[in-house]
Short mmCIF file of C-alpha atoms in Angstrom, two decimals:
data_model
loop_
_atom_site.label_atom_id
_atom_site.label_comp_id
_atom_site.label_asym_id
_atom_site.label_seq_id
_atom_site.Cartn_x
_atom_site.Cartn_y
_atom_site.Cartn_z
CA MET N 1202 0.97 -18.13 0.03
CA ARG N 1203 1.42 -20.26 -3.10
CA LEU N 1204 1.40 -23.92 -1.95
CA LYS N 1205 2.74 -23.02 1.49
CA LEU N 1206 -0.02 -25.01 3.17
CA LEU N 1207 1.33 -28.28 1.73
CA THR N 1208 4.83 -27.57 3.00
CA LEU N 1209 3.51 -26.70 6.46
CA ALA N 1210 1.26 -29.77 6.69
CA LEU N 1211 3.99 -32.17 5.58
CA THR N 1212 6.43 -30.62 8.01
CA LEU N 1213 3.99 -31.09 10.90
CA ALA N 1214 3.42 -34.70 9.82
CA ALA N 1215 7.13 -35.47 9.66
CA VAL N 1216 7.87 -33.99 13.09
CA SER N 1217 5.73 -35.83 15.64
CA LEU N 1218 4.57 -33.67 18.50
CA PRO N 1219 4.85 -34.86 22.11
CA SER N 1220 1.91 -37.09 22.98
CA HIS N 1221 0.37 -38.37 26.18
CA GLY N 1222 -1.82 -40.95 24.48
CA GLU N 1223 -2.06 -44.69 24.81
CA ASP N 1224 1.09 -46.63 23.98
CA LEU N 1225 1.73 -50.11 22.65
CA LEU N 1226 2.08 -51.72 26.09
CA ASP N 1227 -1.24 -50.24 27.21
CA ALA N 1228 -2.91 -51.81 24.18
CA TYR N 1229 -1.23 -55.16 24.87
CA ARG N 1230 -2.29 -55.23 28.51
CA GLN N 1231 -5.88 -54.57 27.48
CA ALA N 1232 -5.68 -57.30 24.84
CA ARG N 1233 -4.17 -59.78 27.29
CA ALA N 1234 -7.17 -59.31 29.55
CA ASN N 1235 -9.89 -59.14 26.90
CA ASP N 1236 -8.82 -60.83 23.67
CA PRO N 1237 -11.32 -63.63 22.89
CA VAL N 1238 -8.90 -65.48 20.60
CA LEU N 1239 -6.36 -66.00 23.39
CA ALA N 1240 -9.13 -66.81 25.88
CA GLN N 1241 -10.44 -69.47 23.51
CA ALA N 1242 -6.97 -70.99 23.14
CA ASP N 1243 -6.60 -71.09 26.92
CA ALA N 1244 -9.98 -72.79 27.40
CA THR N 1245 -9.11 -75.36 24.73
CA ARG N 1246 -5.76 -76.02 26.43
CA LEU N 1247 -7.43 -76.63 29.80
CA ALA N 1248 -10.08 -78.87 28.24
CA VAL N 1249 -7.50 -81.01 26.44
CA HIS N 1250 -5.43 -81.37 29.63
CA GLU N 1251 -8.45 -83.03 31.27
CA GLY N 1252 -7.87 -85.97 28.95
CA ILE N 1253 -4.88 -86.99 31.10
CA PRO N 1254 -6.75 -87.74 34.37
CA GLN N 1255 -9.53 -89.38 32.34
CA ALA N 1256 -7.06 -91.73 30.65
CA ARG N 1257 -5.25 -92.35 33.93
CA ALA N 1258 -8.52 -93.20 35.69
CA LEU N 1259 -8.87 -96.39 33.63
CA LEU N 1260 -5.68 -97.70 35.24
CA LEU N 1261 -6.71 -96.83 38.80
CA PRO N 1262 -9.02 -98.78 41.17
CA GLN N 1263 -12.71 -98.74 40.30
CA ILE N 1264 -15.07 -99.03 43.27
CA SER N 1265 -18.80 -99.53 42.87
CA GLY N 1266 -21.67 -100.28 45.25
CA THR N 1267 -24.81 -102.20 44.35
CA MET N 1268 -28.23 -102.69 45.92
CA SER N 1269 -31.04 -104.66 44.35
CA LEU N 1270 -34.58 -105.67 45.31
CA GLN N 1271 -36.29 -108.51 43.41
CA GLN N 1272 -39.71 -110.09 43.68
CA GLN N 1273 -40.76 -113.52 42.44
CA SER N 1274 -44.56 -114.10 42.38
CA GLY N 1275 -46.69 -117.26 42.57
CA VAL N 1276 -44.22 -119.22 44.69
CA ASP N 1277 -44.90 -122.27 46.88
CA ALA N 1278 -42.66 -121.98 49.88
CA SER N 1279 -42.20 -125.71 50.18
CA ASN N 1280 -40.98 -125.92 46.63
CA GLU N 1281 -38.50 -123.18 47.38
CA GLY N 1282 -36.87 -125.13 50.19
CA TYR N 1283 -38.51 -123.37 53.13
CA ALA N 1284 -39.18 -125.55 56.19
CA SER N 1285 -42.70 -124.31 56.73
CA PRO N 1286 -45.14 -125.04 53.91
CA THR N 1287 -47.64 -122.45 52.73
CA LEU N 1288 -51.14 -123.36 51.59
CA ASN N 1289 -51.59 -120.36 49.35
CA PRO N 1290 -49.13 -119.16 46.78
CA GLY N 1291 -47.25 -115.98 47.73
CA HIS N 1292 -44.19 -114.18 46.46
CA ILE N 1293 -40.58 -114.02 47.54
CA ARG N 1294 -38.61 -110.80 47.83
CA THR N 1295 -34.84 -110.82 47.73
CA ARG N 1296 -32.61 -107.92 48.69
CA SER N 1297 -28.89 -107.88 47.81
CA VAL N 1298 -26.27 -105.37 48.97
CA GLY N 1299 -22.63 -105.36 47.96
CA VAL N 1300 -19.51 -103.39 47.10
CA GLU N 1301 -16.89 -104.31 44.46
CA LEU N 1302 -13.33 -103.17 43.82
CA ASP N 1303 -11.77 -103.73 40.37
CA GLN N 1304 -8.14 -103.04 39.57
CA THR N 1305 -6.46 -103.30 36.19
CA ILE N 1306 -3.28 -105.31 36.43
CA LEU N 1307 -2.32 -105.29 32.76
CA ASN N 1308 -3.92 -103.32 29.91
CA LEU N 1309 -1.39 -102.10 27.38
CA ALA N 1310 -4.06 -100.25 25.38
CA ASP N 1311 -4.98 -98.06 28.36
CA ILE N 1312 -1.30 -97.39 29.07
CA ALA N 1313 -0.73 -96.30 25.45
CA ASN N 1314 -3.85 -94.13 25.56
CA LEU N 1315 -2.50 -92.39 28.65
CA GLN N 1316 0.76 -91.67 26.85
CA ALA N 1317 -1.21 -90.35 23.87
CA ALA N 1318 -3.20 -88.07 26.19
CA HIS N 1319 0.04 -86.62 27.59
CA SER N 1320 1.36 -85.92 24.09
CA THR N 1321 -1.94 -84.38 23.00
CA ALA N 1322 -1.89 -82.09 26.04
CA ASP N 1323 1.70 -81.09 25.27
CA ALA N 1324 0.70 -80.29 21.68
CA GLN N 1325 -2.17 -78.12 22.87
CA GLU N 1326 0.13 -76.36 25.33
CA GLN N 1327 2.38 -75.39 22.42
CA THR N 1328 -0.65 -74.27 20.43
CA TYR N 1329 -1.56 -71.98 23.31
CA GLN N 1330 1.99 -70.63 23.40
CA ALA N 1331 1.72 -69.90 19.68
CA ALA N 1332 -1.51 -67.98 20.34
CA ALA N 1333 0.14 -66.05 23.16
CA GLN N 1334 3.07 -65.12 20.91
CA ASP N 1335 0.72 -64.22 18.10
CA LEU N 1336 -1.04 -61.75 20.40
CA PHE N 1337 2.16 -59.67 20.53
CA VAL N 1338 2.17 -59.41 16.76
CA ARG N 1339 -1.57 -58.91 16.35
CA VAL N 1340 -1.61 -56.01 18.78
CA ALA N 1341 1.52 -54.44 17.25
CA THR N 1342 0.15 -54.88 13.73
CA ALA N 1343 -3.17 -53.25 14.60
CA TYR N 1344 -1.41 -50.46 16.51
CA PHE N 1345 1.12 -49.54 13.82
CA THR N 1346 -1.50 -49.89 11.10
CA ILE N 1347 -3.45 -47.12 12.83
CA LEU N 1348 -0.33 -44.96 13.10
CA ASN N 1349 0.36 -45.43 9.41
CA ASP N 1350 -3.29 -44.65 8.57
CA GLU N 1351 -3.05 -41.44 10.56
CA ASP N 1352 0.06 -40.46 8.61
CA GLN N 1353 -1.68 -41.28 5.34
CA LEU N 1354 -4.65 -39.13 6.35
CA THR N 1355 -2.37 -36.23 7.22
CA TYR N 1356 -0.69 -36.48 3.83
CA ALA N 1357 -4.03 -36.86 2.04
CA LYS N 1358 -5.46 -33.75 3.70
CA ALA N 1359 -2.29 -31.77 2.97
CA ASN N 1360 -2.40 -32.97 -0.61
CA GLU N 1361 -6.07 -32.01 -0.92
CA GLU N 1362 -5.48 -28.56 0.55
CA ALA N 1363 -2.49 -27.92 -1.73
CA TYR N 1364 -4.52 -28.86 -4.79
CA ARG N 1365 -7.40 -26.69 -3.61
CA VAL N 1366 -5.11 -23.68 -3.28
CA THR N 1367 -3.63 -24.43 -6.71
CA TYR N 1368 -7.11 -24.76 -8.18
CA ASP N 1369 -8.20 -21.42 -6.68
CA GLN N 1370 -5.09 -19.74 -8.01
CA ALA N 1371 -5.63 -21.22 -11.49
CA GLU N 1372 -9.20 -19.91 -11.51
CA GLN N 1373 -8.11 -16.43 -10.46
CA GLN N 1374 -5.39 -16.35 -13.11
CA TYR N 1375 -7.83 -17.49 -15.78
CA LYS N 1376 -10.35 -14.85 -14.78
CA VAL N 1377 -7.80 -12.07 -15.12
CA GLY N 1378 -6.57 -13.52 -18.39
CA ILE N 1379 -3.03 -14.48 -17.45
CA ALA N 1380 -3.50 -18.26 -17.68
CA ALA N 1381 -5.24 -20.72 -19.96
CA VAL N 1382 -8.37 -22.61 -19.00
CA THR N 1383 -6.35 -25.82 -19.33
CA ASN N 1384 -4.67 -24.98 -16.01
CA VAL N 1385 -8.07 -24.77 -14.34
CA TYR N 1386 -9.15 -28.16 -15.66
CA GLN N 1387 -5.89 -29.80 -14.65
CA ALA N 1388 -5.95 -28.34 -11.14
CA LYS N 1389 -9.61 -29.26 -10.63
CA SER N 1390 -8.95 -32.84 -11.73
CA PHE N 1391 -6.13 -33.27 -9.21
CA TYR N 1392 -8.17 -31.53 -6.48
CA GLU N 1393 -11.26 -33.73 -6.92
CA SER N 1394 -9.11 -36.88 -6.94
CA ALA N 1395 -7.41 -35.74 -3.74
CA LYS N 1396 -10.79 -35.22 -2.06
CA ALA N 1397 -11.79 -38.79 -2.91
CA THR N 1398 -8.48 -40.08 -1.54
CA THR N 1399 -9.05 -38.24 1.75
CA ILE N 1400 -12.50 -39.78 2.18
CA SER N 1401 -11.16 -43.27 1.46
CA THR N 1402 -8.28 -42.79 3.89
CA GLU N 1403 -10.63 -41.62 6.65
CA ASN N 1404 -12.75 -44.74 6.17
CA THR N 1405 -9.67 -46.98 6.29
CA LEU N 1406 -8.53 -45.34 9.53
CA ALA N 1407 -11.95 -45.83 11.14
CA ASN N 1408 -12.01 -49.51 10.17
CA ASP N 1409 -8.48 -50.13 11.44
CA ARG N 1410 -9.22 -48.41 14.74
CA GLN N 1411 -12.14 -50.77 15.15
CA ALA N 1412 -9.85 -53.72 14.38
CA LEU N 1413 -7.72 -52.83 17.42
CA THR N 1414 -10.88 -52.48 19.52
CA VAL N 1415 -11.84 -56.04 18.58
CA ILE N 1416 -8.56 -57.26 20.11
CA THR N 1417 -8.46 -55.05 23.22
CA GLY N 1418 -12.17 -54.80 23.94
CA LYS N 1419 -11.69 -51.08 24.60
CA PRO N 1420 -12.32 -47.98 22.45
CA VAL N 1421 -9.13 -46.65 20.86
CA GLY N 1422 -8.08 -43.21 21.98
CA GLU N 1423 -5.10 -41.12 20.98
CA LEU N 1424 -2.06 -43.27 20.24
CA LYS N 1425 1.58 -42.37 20.66
CA LYS N 1426 3.49 -41.93 17.41
CA LEU N 1427 6.59 -43.59 16.05
CA ARG N 1428 9.59 -41.38 16.64
CA PRO N 1429 11.48 -40.13 13.54
CA ASP N 1430 14.92 -41.55 14.43
CA LEU N 1431 14.50 -45.32 14.16
CA PRO N 1432 17.52 -47.58 14.76
CA MET N 1433 18.78 -49.09 11.53
CA ASP N 1434 20.59 -52.06 13.08
CA ALA N 1435 20.62 -55.44 11.36
CA PRO N 1436 19.09 -58.44 13.19
CA VAL N 1437 21.33 -60.15 15.72
CA PRO N 1438 22.70 -62.66 14.85
CA ALA N 1439 23.27 -61.33 11.35
CA ASP N 1440 23.01 -64.84 9.89
CA PRO N 1441 19.73 -65.97 8.30
CA GLN N 1442 20.52 -69.65 8.84
CA ALA N 1443 20.87 -69.06 12.58
CA TRP N 1444 17.34 -67.66 12.63
CA VAL N 1445 16.06 -70.65 10.66
CA ASP N 1446 17.75 -73.06 13.07
CA SER N 1447 16.13 -71.23 15.97
CA SER N 1448 12.71 -71.47 14.35
CA LEU N 1449 13.03 -75.22 13.75
CA LYS N 1450 13.96 -75.68 17.39
CA ASN N 1451 11.70 -73.20 19.18
CA ASN N 1452 8.71 -72.34 17.02
CA PRO N 1453 5.62 -73.49 18.98
CA ASP N 1454 3.72 -74.49 15.83
CA ILE N 1455 6.49 -76.96 14.98
CA LEU N 1456 6.63 -78.25 18.55
CA ALA N 1457 2.86 -78.72 18.58
CA ALA N 1458 3.04 -80.67 15.32
CA GLN N 1459 5.83 -82.87 16.73
CA PHE N 1460 3.79 -83.68 19.84
CA SER N 1461 0.85 -84.53 17.59
CA VAL N 1462 3.05 -87.07 15.81
CA ASP N 1463 4.04 -88.56 19.19
CA SER N 1464 0.38 -88.81 20.17
CA ALA N 1465 -0.42 -90.58 16.91
CA GLU N 1466 2.39 -93.08 17.54
CA HIS N 1467 0.94 -93.91 20.96
CA SER N 1468 -2.50 -94.30 19.38
CA ILE N 1469 -1.05 -96.92 17.03
CA ASN N 1470 0.31 -98.83 20.03
CA ALA N 1471 -3.09 -98.60 21.70
CA ALA N 1472 -4.83 -99.96 18.63
CA ARG N 1473 -2.37 -102.85 18.30
CA ALA N 1474 -2.82 -103.68 21.97
CA GLY N 1475 -6.39 -104.61 21.14
CA HIS N 1476 -4.98 -108.01 20.15
CA LEU N 1477 -3.30 -108.53 23.55
CA PRO N 1478 -4.68 -110.07 26.76
CA THR N 1479 -5.84 -107.95 29.70
CA ILE N 1480 -5.70 -108.92 33.37
CA THR N 1481 -8.06 -107.51 35.99
CA ALA N 1482 -8.30 -108.26 39.71
CA SER N 1483 -11.56 -107.93 41.62
CA LEU N 1484 -12.67 -107.99 45.27
CA SER N 1485 -16.31 -107.94 46.30
CA ARG N 1486 -18.24 -108.15 49.56
CA ALA N 1487 -22.01 -108.77 49.46
CA LYS N 1488 -24.96 -110.32 51.19
CA SER N 1489 -28.45 -111.38 50.15
CA SER N 1490 -31.66 -111.65 52.23
CA SER N 1491 -35.00 -113.27 51.20
CA TRP N 1492 -38.46 -113.40 52.72
CA LEU N 1493 -41.87 -114.78 51.82
CA GLU N 1494 -45.00 -112.66 51.87
CA ASN N 1495 -48.76 -113.08 51.20
CA GLY N 1496 -48.79 -116.74 52.27
CA SER N 1497 -50.05 -118.45 55.36
CA TYR N 1498 -46.64 -118.20 56.94
CA ASN N 1499 -44.07 -115.39 56.90
CA VAL N 1500 -40.77 -117.09 56.50
CA ILE N 1501 -37.63 -114.91 56.48
CA GLY N 1502 -34.16 -116.04 55.50
CA ASN N 1503 -31.24 -113.69 56.35
CA GLY N 1504 -28.00 -114.04 54.45
CA ARG N 1505 -24.54 -113.10 55.68
CA TYR N 1506 -21.83 -111.01 54.07
CA GLY N 1507 -19.49 -112.99 51.88
CA ASN N 1508 -16.21 -112.03 50.20
CA THR N 1509 -15.17 -112.88 46.66
CA ILE N 1510 -11.66 -112.44 45.28
CA GLY N 1511 -10.72 -113.16 41.69
CA VAL N 1512 -8.41 -112.46 38.79
CA THR N 1513 -9.76 -112.31 35.25
CA LEU N 1514 -7.69 -112.93 32.15
CA SER N 1515 -9.39 -111.77 28.97
CA VAL N 1516 -7.95 -112.82 25.62
CA PRO N 1517 -9.48 -111.26 22.47
CA ILE N 1518 -9.84 -113.85 19.73
CA PHE N 1519 -11.94 -112.28 16.99
CA SER N 1520 -13.77 -108.96 16.82
CA GLY N 1521 -14.97 -108.89 13.26
CA GLY N 1522 -11.85 -107.12 11.94
CA ALA N 1523 -12.42 -103.97 14.02
CA ILE N 1524 -9.00 -104.11 15.69
CA GLN N 1525 -7.13 -104.40 12.40
CA SER N 1526 -9.17 -101.52 11.01
CA ARG N 1527 -8.34 -99.32 14.01
CA VAL N 1528 -4.64 -100.11 13.57
CA ARG N 1529 -4.74 -99.09 9.91
CA GLN N 1530 -6.70 -95.96 10.77
CA SER N 1531 -4.17 -94.98 13.43
CA ILE N 1532 -1.28 -95.49 11.00
CA TYR N 1533 -2.96 -93.23 8.44
CA GLN N 1534 -3.52 -90.59 11.11
CA ARG N 1535 0.16 -90.85 12.12
CA ASP N 1536 1.19 -90.37 8.48
CA GLU N 1537 -1.07 -87.32 8.25
CA ALA N 1538 0.50 -85.86 11.39
CA GLN N 1539 4.00 -86.44 10.01
CA ASP N 1540 3.10 -84.72 6.74
CA SER N 1541 1.62 -81.82 8.66
CA LEU N 1542 4.82 -81.55 10.71
CA GLU N 1543 7.00 -81.47 7.59
CA SER N 1544 4.74 -78.87 5.97
CA THR N 1545 4.92 -76.71 9.09
CA ARG N 1546 8.71 -77.02 9.24
CA ARG N 1547 9.12 -75.96 5.61
CA ALA N 1548 6.67 -73.07 5.88
CA THR N 1549 8.28 -71.83 9.09
CA ALA N 1550 11.77 -71.95 7.58
CA GLN N 1551 10.53 -70.05 4.54
CA ASN N 1552 8.74 -67.42 6.64
CA THR N 1553 11.79 -66.93 8.82
CA LEU N 1554 14.01 -66.30 5.81
CA ASN N 1555 11.40 -63.97 4.31
CA TYR N 1556 11.15 -61.92 7.50
CA TYR N 1557 14.93 -61.73 7.85
CA ASN N 1558 15.25 -60.51 4.28
CA SER N 1559 12.35 -58.10 4.82
CA VAL N 1560 14.12 -56.55 7.80
CA MET N 1561 17.33 -56.14 5.84
CA ALA N 1562 15.46 -54.69 2.86
CA GLY N 1563 13.34 -52.54 5.16
CA ILE N 1564 16.42 -50.81 6.53
CA SER N 1565 17.40 -49.77 3.02
CA GLU N 1566 13.82 -48.81 2.19
CA VAL N 1567 13.58 -46.49 5.18
CA GLU N 1568 16.88 -44.84 4.32
CA SER N 1569 15.89 -44.49 0.65
CA GLY N 1570 12.43 -43.28 1.60
CA LYS N 1571 13.85 -40.50 3.73
CA ALA N 1572 16.10 -39.43 0.87
CA ALA N 1573 13.13 -39.53 -1.51
CA VAL N 1574 11.12 -37.21 0.76
CA ASP N 1575 14.00 -34.75 0.96
CA ALA N 1576 14.43 -34.84 -2.81
CA GLY N 1577 10.71 -34.48 -3.38
CA GLN N 1578 10.53 -31.42 -1.16
CA LYS N 1579 13.43 -29.79 -2.98
CA SER N 1580 11.86 -30.65 -6.33
CA LEU N 1581 8.57 -29.07 -5.29
CA ASP N 1582 10.30 -25.91 -4.10
CA ALA N 1583 12.21 -25.65 -7.38
CA THR N 1584 9.09 -26.32 -9.46
CA LYS N 1585 7.15 -23.65 -7.58
CA ALA N 1586 9.92 -21.15 -8.20
CA GLY N 1587 10.02 -22.09 -11.88
CA PHE N 1588 6.26 -21.70 -12.18
CA GLN N 1589 6.44 -18.21 -10.72
CA VAL N 1590 8.98 -17.11 -13.33
CA GLY N 1591 7.26 -18.96 -16.15
CA THR N 1592 9.72 -21.77 -16.80
CA GLN N 1593 7.37 -24.45 -15.39
CA ILE N 1594 3.73 -25.10 -16.20
CA MET N 1595 0.84 -25.86 -13.87
CA LEU N 1596 1.00 -29.59 -14.58
CA ASP N 1597 4.62 -29.64 -13.38
CA VAL N 1598 3.57 -28.14 -10.06
CA LEU N 1599 0.69 -30.60 -9.65
CA THR N 1600 2.96 -33.52 -10.46
CA ALA N 1601 5.59 -32.31 -7.98
CA ILE N 1602 2.97 -32.13 -5.22
CA GLN N 1603 1.83 -35.65 -6.07
CA THR N 1604 5.40 -36.97 -6.11
CA LEU N 1605 6.19 -35.53 -2.70
CA THR N 1606 3.00 -36.90 -1.15
CA GLN N 1607 3.66 -40.36 -2.55
CA ALA N 1608 7.21 -40.25 -1.19
CA GLU N 1609 5.90 -39.29 2.26
CA SER N 1610 3.33 -42.09 2.12
CA THR N 1611 5.90 -44.70 1.08
CA TYR N 1612 8.30 -43.52 3.77
CA SER N 1613 5.65 -43.87 6.49
CA VAL N 1614 4.73 -47.39 5.36
CA ALA N 1615 8.39 -48.45 5.33
CA ARG N 1616 9.04 -47.10 8.84
CA HIS N 1617 6.10 -48.85 10.47
CA GLN N 1618 6.59 -52.08 8.53
CA LEU N 1619 10.24 -52.28 9.58
CA VAL N 1620 9.23 -52.35 13.25
CA LEU N 1621 6.61 -55.01 12.54
CA ASN N 1622 8.99 -57.16 10.50
CA ARG N 1623 11.42 -57.28 13.41
CA LEU N 1624 8.63 -58.64 15.62
CA LEU N 1625 7.50 -61.08 12.94
CA LEU N 1626 11.06 -62.38 12.60
CA ARG N 1627 11.28 -63.11 16.31
CA GLN N 1628 7.83 -64.70 16.29
CA SER N 1629 8.80 -66.99 13.43
CA ALA N 1630 11.98 -67.92 15.30
CA GLY N 1631 9.86 -68.78 18.36
CA THR N 1632 11.70 -66.32 20.62
CA ILE N 1633 9.34 -63.33 20.80
CA ASP N 1634 8.42 -62.22 24.31
CA TYR N 1635 7.29 -59.19 26.30
CA LYS N 1636 10.73 -57.59 26.11
CA ASP N 1637 10.44 -57.34 22.33
CA LEU N 1638 7.19 -55.45 22.73
CA GLU N 1639 8.84 -53.20 25.29
CA TYR N 1640 11.58 -52.44 22.78
CA ALA N 1641 9.03 -51.58 20.09
CA ASN N 1642 7.22 -49.40 22.61
CA SER N 1643 10.45 -47.51 23.33
CA LEU N 1644 10.40 -46.33 19.72
CA LEU N 1645 7.22 -44.33 20.41
CA GLN N 1646 6.99 -40.78 21.66
#
């Protein structure tokens, strides 16, 4: 029975059993329907798009109706031009009704603001696309983090149980006088440390399960595991510069920054147009009626509808320096947007290269990790055999258990991170889509 529990537990952890739990696509569909981050990005996109019809409205006809009622007190009708005199002062009421149509003929500032609104909406559309692409990665990261945590917990429990068995054996051997008390102290130290590791790993798993719940809005059940035989293919194309070129062309964060620069350029044109004339046409139709009350006579004068057509040319001459200030402000904002674009381009290129290199290194890490687990298992078996015949001491056995567990842990991390790095590479290149998530899901069982 010596240390057989560790071997059994690690074997069960390495060979995933068939599962009927939730898979990666199930988690993504739940997140797509319930994720508040994506919903917020969508609401912001729709709100920003409303800036287009608002900017366009300033260039379209403006129709307004007016009605007014005025009263002038203490009036002598004869002095007001009425034919019939009044002996006592009264008051005159005047009612006016009209409708007016105004149409902008030329306003370069409003035209530039409309162009800026289009560019701002395009930038926000790309920001939404970035959030939609990020959801693929956020769900996959949370999902595979849980799978890795479950592996780590399996290894931690197996490690703890193996140390417990070793500790019990050391105590029995000490009691019968065939081993020194040093073996007991060593075994107990490793056992107590393993118990603490198990508790910490359980807490990490609980927290990471809750992290996925935050994205999906649903409690996390049993999840399908990553199959043992992962493909070790290099990224296609196998050229890091090709991935960088793709990111500079397709990454939505870069596209959003470029549209922000375009919007800032249009805002400069709008500010400069504050110096230019504007032309507006107007058409109005109105009538006014007046009558006298509270006098000796009730004299009523009815007006008739009249039409007024006009064109107004407005030329700004001086506005206290506000226009020049707005131009300078817009230029500074354009410069800020250009700097932000360049920063985004550099960071994206760097991230793309990092993810490409991580995938290439991850392939080697997975292969080396598998070899390390095999070697660790053989080393443990040999150390156990040596301990039984007296050529190895208790500390050698404890160290061999620890080495194997660490190798298993490192191997699990490398496997799950390799799948994530492939998704991160495609996200950085701006080409990640649902098919990539389907491919990652096909690696589950």
